[in-house]
Amino acid sequence: MNRRNFVVGTALVVPSLFAGCLDGTSGGDPSRPDPGDISIDGRVHNEMDEPHTFEVRVETENGYALADDAYEVPGGGTERIAGIGVPGATQTFTIAVDGTEHSETLSLAIEPADHVVDGYVDIRYTTAGEIELAVTPRSESTDPDSVPVLTGYSVSDSVVRPDVERDSETDSWGLFLASRRTATEYFGDVDDSAVEEFIAETAFDEGDRLVYVQASAPQTCYELALSAEPSIDTNGVPVVDTEVTRTASADEACGDAVTPVDLLVRLSFDVDGPPADVVVVRVTGSAGTQREGFQLEAER
């Protein structure tokens, strides 16, 4: 099995509600925007009938690369890129598709609000073979026909940590798994029959997805649980709200050790509707005041 390394902050979108939870620098580089300010996503639209690869590079005014990657988009399809823009900023977008390159500097005139995503930069490869860019505020972005339909959810009675190596053992993180192949890659070596059964019962081909979340508890007598039913927010994004809760009574002693707590949830979506490509996870700490939020892209 290939172990995967997770770096805190990768593909992270945190609304202003959560600003201050994360360090705003990367490797000591002061030119990186605060992660709490990067609240504009990208949407890559392929209007051709055949698949195309989009090479996307996004730079801030001072030259920091918010995105620099390639995305394969099926014919007539759309892929989402998390965290490529800062509201009110001016950024340069350089897009290349099949030898056609387009570079444009955009003013992201979007007002930030307490939302996970404040808007989008829409990148289109048209049927004429041209590349077009547009800035879409959140208020104009919700298309009912493009919103996944959540039909139900289940929580696993047992949870084990997947096969992942990480740089931090204290920051909250997670996985959004959209295929049996990726579920097997992460959980194939775990020795827990209940988890194996839970994954086996997940009908990925019929719209099911798995969400794994891990957080940190201040003592040993805590667990991670849903704080509300999973839902679709007003921006059309699935949201999973969790909280770190005490499992022992107030007069019962707990071990004084920072302890990882985790949760495995199955989300079921209407297979005839748009696929769920991202999920937002929110974690409320044991004191009820510390909150973290992050967005996970579906792994297929």
PDB file of N, CA and C in Angstrom, residues 230-289:
ATOM      1  N   PRO A 230     -25.512  15.785   9.039  1.00  0.00           N
ATOM      2  CA  PRO A 230     -24.885  16.304   7.818  1.00  0.00           C
ATOM      3  C   PRO A 230     -25.944  16.948   6.923  1.00  0.00           C
ATOM      4  N   SER A 231     -25.524  17.991   6.199  1.00  0.00           N
ATOM      5  CA  SER A 231     -26.487  18.743   5.404  1.00  0.00           C
ATOM      6  C   SER A 231     -25.800  19.350   4.190  1.00  0.00           C
ATOM      7  N   ILE A 232     -26.593  19.953   3.323  1.00  0.00           N
ATOM      8  CA  ILE A 232     -26.087  20.715   2.193  1.00  0.00           C
ATOM      9  C   ILE A 232     -26.287  22.191   2.529  1.00  0.00           C
ATOM     10  N   ASP A 233     -25.209  22.986   2.497  1.00  0.00           N
ATOM     11  CA  ASP A 233     -25.353  24.395   2.860  1.00  0.00           C
ATOM     12  C   ASP A 233     -25.943  25.193   1.700  1.00  0.00           C
ATOM     13  N   THR A 234     -26.138  26.484   1.937  1.00  0.00           N
ATOM     14  CA  THR A 234     -26.776  27.324   0.928  1.00  0.00           C
ATOM     15  C   THR A 234     -25.906  27.515  -0.303  1.00  0.00           C
ATOM     16  N   ASN A 235     -24.648  27.117  -0.214  1.00  0.00           N
ATOM     17  CA  ASN A 235     -23.756  27.188  -1.366  1.00  0.00           C
ATOM     18  C   ASN A 235     -23.716  25.869  -2.123  1.00  0.00           C
ATOM     19  N   GLY A 236     -24.551  24.910  -1.701  1.00  0.00           N
ATOM     20  CA  GLY A 236     -24.611  23.635  -2.383  1.00  0.00           C
ATOM     21  C   GLY A 236     -23.508  22.674  -2.018  1.00  0.00           C
ATOM     22  N   VAL A 237     -22.844  22.884  -0.880  1.00  0.00           N
ATOM     23  CA  VAL A 237     -21.716  22.050  -0.458  1.00  0.00           C
ATOM     24  C   VAL A 237     -22.124  21.194   0.736  1.00  0.00           C
ATOM     25  N   PRO A 238     -21.829  19.886   0.728  1.00  0.00           N
ATOM     26  CA  PRO A 238     -22.097  19.051   1.899  1.00  0.00           C
ATOM     27  C   PRO A 238     -21.270  19.519   3.099  1.00  0.00           C
ATOM     28  N   VAL A 239     -21.880  19.514   4.263  1.00  0.00           N
ATOM     29  CA  VAL A 239     -21.219  19.968   5.495  1.00  0.00           C
ATOM     30  C   VAL A 239     -21.380  18.904   6.568  1.00  0.00           C
ATOM     31  N   VAL A 240     -20.278  18.588   7.240  1.00  0.00           N
ATOM     32  CA  VAL A 240     -20.287  17.656   8.368  1.00  0.00           C
ATOM     33  C   VAL A 240     -19.785  18.412   9.596  1.00  0.00           C
ATOM     34  N   ASP A 241     -20.674  18.627  10.571  1.00  0.00           N
ATOM     35  CA  ASP A 241     -20.329  19.323  11.811  1.00  0.00           C
ATOM     36  C   ASP A 241     -20.024  18.306  12.904  1.00  0.00           C
ATOM     37  N   THR A 242     -18.882  18.462  13.550  1.00  0.00           N
ATOM     38  CA  THR A 242     -18.463  17.534  14.599  1.00  0.00           C
ATOM     39  C   THR A 242     -18.061  18.305  15.850  1.00  0.00           C
ATOM     40  N   GLU A 243     -17.973  17.580  16.952  1.00  0.00           N
ATOM     41  CA  GLU A 243     -17.508  18.192  18.192  1.00  0.00           C
ATOM     42  C   GLU A 243     -16.785  17.148  19.044  1.00  0.00           C
ATOM     43  N   VAL A 244     -15.812  17.631  19.793  1.00  0.00           N
ATOM     44  CA  VAL A 244     -15.081  16.786  20.738  1.00  0.00           C
ATOM     45  C   VAL A 244     -15.860  16.794  22.050  1.00  0.00           C
ATOM     46  N   THR A 245     -16.374  15.632  22.469  1.00  0.00           N
ATOM     47  CA  THR A 245     -17.237  15.561  23.642  1.00  0.00           C
ATOM     48  C   THR A 245     -16.652  14.620  24.697  1.00  0.00           C
ATOM     49  N   ARG A 246     -16.943  14.931  25.944  1.00  0.00           N
ATOM     50  CA  ARG A 246     -16.467  14.122  27.063  1.00  0.00           C
ATOM     51  C   ARG A 246     -17.351  12.886  27.230  1.00  0.00           C
ATOM     52  N   THR A 247     -16.745  11.743  27.429  1.00  0.00           N
ATOM     53  CA  THR A 247     -17.497  10.501  27.602  1.00  0.00           C
ATOM     54  C   THR A 247     -17.643  10.110  29.068  1.00  0.00           C
ATOM     55  N   ALA A 248     -16.890  10.726  29.948  1.00  0.00           N
ATOM     56  CA  ALA A 248     -16.950  10.412  31.383  1.00  0.00           C
ATOM     57  C   ALA A 248     -17.723  11.497  32.119  1.00  0.00           C
ATOM     58  N   SER A 249     -18.260  11.151  33.264  1.00  0.00           N
ATOM     59  CA  SER A 249     -18.983  12.132  34.076  1.00  0.00           C
ATOM     60  C   SER A 249     -18.012  13.162  34.642  1.00  0.00           C
ATOM     61  N   ALA A 250     -18.569  14.280  35.116  1.00  0.00           N
ATOM     62  CA  ALA A 250     -17.739  15.373  35.601  1.00  0.00           C
ATOM     63  C   ALA A 250     -16.899  14.976  36.810  1.00  0.00           C
ATOM     64  N   ASP A 251     -17.381  14.029  37.623  1.00  0.00           N
ATOM     65  CA  ASP A 251     -16.639  13.636  38.825  1.00  0.00           C
ATOM     66  C   ASP A 251     -15.716  12.446  38.577  1.00  0.00           C
ATOM     67  N   GLU A 252     -15.625  12.007  37.351  1.00  0.00           N
ATOM     68  CA  GLU A 252     -14.771  10.865  37.014  1.00  0.00           C
ATOM     69  C   GLU A 252     -13.435  11.356  36.494  1.00  0.00           C
ATOM     70  N   ALA A 253     -12.360  10.803  37.012  1.00  0.00           N
ATOM     71  CA  ALA A 253     -11.017  11.226  36.610  1.00  0.00           C
ATOM     72  C   ALA A 253     -10.706  10.746  35.194  1.00  0.00           C
ATOM     73  N   CYS A 254      -9.945  11.564  34.472  1.00  0.00           N
ATOM     74  CA  CYS A 254      -9.517  11.218  33.114  1.00  0.00           C
ATOM     75  C   CYS A 254      -7.998  11.260  33.034  1.00  0.00           C
ATOM     76  N   GLY A 255      -7.441  10.502  32.120  1.00  0.00           N
ATOM     77  CA  GLY A 255      -6.005  10.546  31.918  1.00  0.00           C
ATOM     78  C   GLY A 255      -5.588  11.851  31.274  1.00  0.00           C
ATOM     79  N   ASP A 256      -4.534  12.464  31.808  1.00  0.00           N
ATOM     80  CA  ASP A 256      -4.061  13.750  31.289  1.00  0.00           C
ATOM     81  C   ASP A 256      -3.091  13.521  30.142  1.00  0.00           C
ATOM     82  N   ALA A 257      -3.638  13.301  28.977  1.00  0.00           N
ATOM     83  CA  ALA A 257      -2.820  13.117  27.783  1.00  0.00           C
ATOM     84  C   ALA A 257      -3.621  13.557  26.568  1.00  0.00           C
ATOM     85  N   VAL A 258      -2.997  14.357  25.720  1.00  0.00           N
ATOM     86  CA  VAL A 258      -3.651  14.752  24.472  1.00  0.00           C
ATOM     87  C   VAL A 258      -3.892  13.488  23.654  1.00  0.00           C
ATOM     88  N   THR A 259      -5.138  13.275  23.256  1.00  0.00           N
ATOM     89  CA  THR A 259      -5.551  12.007  22.654  1.00  0.00           C
ATOM     90  C   THR A 259      -6.234  12.243  21.315  1.00  0.00           C
ATOM     91  N   PRO A 260      -5.831  11.530  20.265  1.00  0.00           N
ATOM     92  CA  PRO A 260      -6.547  11.643  18.996  1.00  0.00           C
ATOM     93  C   PRO A 260      -7.922  10.995  19.097  1.00  0.00           C
ATOM     94  N   VAL A 261      -8.924  11.673  18.544  1.00  0.00           N
ATOM     95  CA  VAL A 261     -10.291  11.131  18.488  1.00  0.00           C
ATOM     96  C   VAL A 261     -10.743  11.217  17.029  1.00  0.00           C
ATOM     97  N   ASP A 262     -11.502  10.220  16.586  1.00  0.00           N
ATOM     98  CA  ASP A 262     -11.857  10.224  15.175  1.00  0.00           C
ATOM     99  C   ASP A 262     -13.273   9.728  14.942  1.00  0.00           C
ATOM    100  N   LEU A 263     -13.708   9.887  13.691  1.00  0.00           N
ATOM    101  CA  LEU A 263     -15.082   9.615  13.315  1.00  0.00           C
ATOM    102  C   LEU A 263     -15.086   9.159  11.859  1.00  0.00           C
ATOM    103  N   LEU A 264     -15.914   8.150  11.565  1.00  0.00           N
ATOM    104  CA  LEU A 264     -16.072   7.658  10.199  1.00  0.00           C
ATOM    105  C   LEU A 264     -17.557   7.710   9.846  1.00  0.00           C
ATOM    106  N   VAL A 265     -17.887   8.478   8.811  1.00  0.00           N
ATOM    107  CA  VAL A 265     -19.280   8.712   8.432  1.00  0.00           C
ATOM    108  C   VAL A 265     -19.475   8.340   6.963  1.00  0.00           C
ATOM    109  N   ARG A 266     -20.599   7.680   6.704  1.00  0.00           N
ATOM    110  CA  ARG A 266     -20.989   7.434   5.317  1.00  0.00           C
ATOM    111  C   ARG A 266     -22.062   8.437   4.920  1.00  0.00           C
ATOM    112  N   LEU A 267     -21.814   9.176   3.837  1.00  0.00           N
ATOM    113  CA  LEU A 267     -22.806  10.083   3.288  1.00  0.00           C
ATOM    114  C   LEU A 267     -23.380   9.460   2.026  1.00  0.00           C
ATOM    115  N   SER A 268     -24.684   9.449   1.907  1.00  0.00           N
ATOM    116  CA  SER A 268     -25.336   8.883   0.729  1.00  0.00           C
ATOM    117  C   SER A 268     -25.955  10.010  -0.094  1.00  0.00           C
ATOM    118  N   PHE A 269     -25.618  10.024  -1.395  1.00  0.00           N
ATOM    119  CA  PHE A 269     -26.118  11.050  -2.301  1.00  0.00           C
ATOM    120  C   PHE A 269     -26.934  10.399  -3.414  1.00  0.00           C
ATOM    121  N   ASP A 270     -27.849  11.163  -3.963  1.00  0.00           N
ATOM    122  CA  ASP A 270     -28.663  10.693  -5.082  1.00  0.00           C
ATOM    123  C   ASP A 270     -27.746  10.425  -6.270  1.00  0.00           C
ATOM    124  N   VAL A 271     -27.693   9.182  -6.722  1.00  0.00           N
ATOM    125  CA  VAL A 271     -26.780   8.806  -7.802  1.00  0.00           C
ATOM    126  C   VAL A 271     -27.156   9.495  -9.112  1.00  0.00           C
ATOM    127  N   ASP A 272     -28.402   9.919  -9.257  1.00  0.00           N
ATOM    128  CA  ASP A 272     -28.840  10.591 -10.477  1.00  0.00           C
ATOM    129  C   ASP A 272     -28.554  12.092 -10.450  1.00  0.00           C
ATOM    130  N   GLY A 273     -28.093  12.594  -9.307  1.00  0.00           N
ATOM    131  CA  GLY A 273     -27.774  14.014  -9.203  1.00  0.00           C
ATOM    132  C   GLY A 273     -26.296  14.271  -9.427  1.00  0.00           C
ATOM    133  N   PRO A 274     -25.855  15.523  -9.325  1.00  0.00           N
ATOM    134  CA  PRO A 274     -24.436  15.856  -9.479  1.00  0.00           C
ATOM    135  C   PRO A 274     -23.600  15.154  -8.416  1.00  0.00           C
ATOM    136  N   PRO A 275     -22.379  14.756  -8.730  1.00  0.00           N
ATOM    137  CA  PRO A 275     -21.538  14.089  -7.731  1.00  0.00           C
ATOM    138  C   PRO A 275     -21.086  15.054  -6.642  1.00  0.00           C
ATOM    139  N   ALA A 276     -20.847  14.511  -5.467  1.00  0.00           N
ATOM    140  CA  ALA A 276     -20.315  15.310  -4.363  1.00  0.00           C
ATOM    141  C   ALA A 276     -18.795  15.326  -4.485  1.00  0.00           C
ATOM    142  N   ASP A 277     -18.237  16.451  -4.924  1.00  0.00           N
ATOM    143  CA  ASP A 277     -16.799  16.544  -5.168  1.00  0.00           C
ATOM    144  C   ASP A 277     -16.020  17.093  -3.984  1.00  0.00           C
ATOM    145  N   VAL A 278     -16.704  17.807  -3.096  1.00  0.00           N
ATOM    146  CA  VAL A 278     -16.051  18.362  -1.914  1.00  0.00           C
ATOM    147  C   VAL A 278     -16.988  18.223  -0.720  1.00  0.00           C
ATOM    148  N   VAL A 279     -16.403  18.271   0.463  1.00  0.00           N
ATOM    149  CA  VAL A 279     -17.190  18.305   1.689  1.00  0.00           C
ATOM    150  C   VAL A 279     -16.487  19.257   2.648  1.00  0.00           C
ATOM    151  N   VAL A 280     -17.262  19.993   3.408  1.00  0.00           N
ATOM    152  CA  VAL A 280     -16.725  20.878   4.431  1.00  0.00           C
ATOM    153  C   VAL A 280     -16.883  20.198   5.787  1.00  0.00           C
ATOM    154  N   VAL A 281     -15.817  20.170   6.557  1.00  0.00           N
ATOM    155  CA  VAL A 281     -15.831  19.586   7.897  1.00  0.00           C
ATOM    156  C   VAL A 281     -15.568  20.694   8.909  1.00  0.00           C
ATOM    157  N   ARG A 282     -16.378  20.731   9.940  1.00  0.00           N
ATOM    158  CA  ARG A 282     -16.185  21.691  11.025  1.00  0.00           C
ATOM    159  C   ARG A 282     -16.007  20.926  12.319  1.00  0.00           C
ATOM    160  N   VAL A 283     -15.045  21.356  13.109  1.00  0.00           N
ATOM    161  CA  VAL A 283     -14.740  20.687  14.373  1.00  0.00           C
ATOM    162  C   VAL A 283     -14.819  21.708  15.499  1.00  0.00           C
ATOM    163  N   THR A 284     -15.673  21.438  16.476  1.00  0.00           N
ATOM    164  CA  THR A 284     -15.747  22.265  17.681  1.00  0.00           C
ATOM    165  C   THR A 284     -15.003  21.563  18.797  1.00  0.00           C
ATOM    166  N   GLY A 285     -14.080  22.288  19.438  1.00  0.00           N
ATOM    167  CA  GLY A 285     -13.251  21.705  20.487  1.00  0.00           C
ATOM    168  C   GLY A 285     -14.024  21.396  21.752  1.00  0.00           C
ATOM    169  N   SER A 286     -13.338  20.763  22.698  1.00  0.00           N
ATOM    170  CA  SER A 286     -13.987  20.295  23.925  1.00  0.00           C
ATOM    171  C   SER A 286     -14.537  21.429  24.771  1.00  0.00           C
ATOM    172  N   ALA A 287     -13.943  22.623  24.665  1.00  0.00           N
ATOM    173  CA  ALA A 287     -14.435  23.751  25.459  1.00  0.00           C
ATOM    174  C   ALA A 287     -15.626  24.428  24.804  1.00  0.00           C
ATOM    175  N   GLY A 288     -15.922  24.070  23.573  1.00  0.00           N
ATOM    176  CA  GLY A 288     -17.056  24.643  22.875  1.00  0.00           C
ATOM    177  C   GLY A 288     -16.783  25.973  22.213  1.00  0.00           C
ATOM    178  N   THR A 289     -15.566  26.485  22.362  1.00  0.00           N
ATOM    179  CA  THR A 289     -15.241  27.799  21.798  1.00  0.00           C
ATOM    180  C   THR A 289     -14.249  27.708  20.639  1.00  0.00           C
TER     181      THR A 289
END
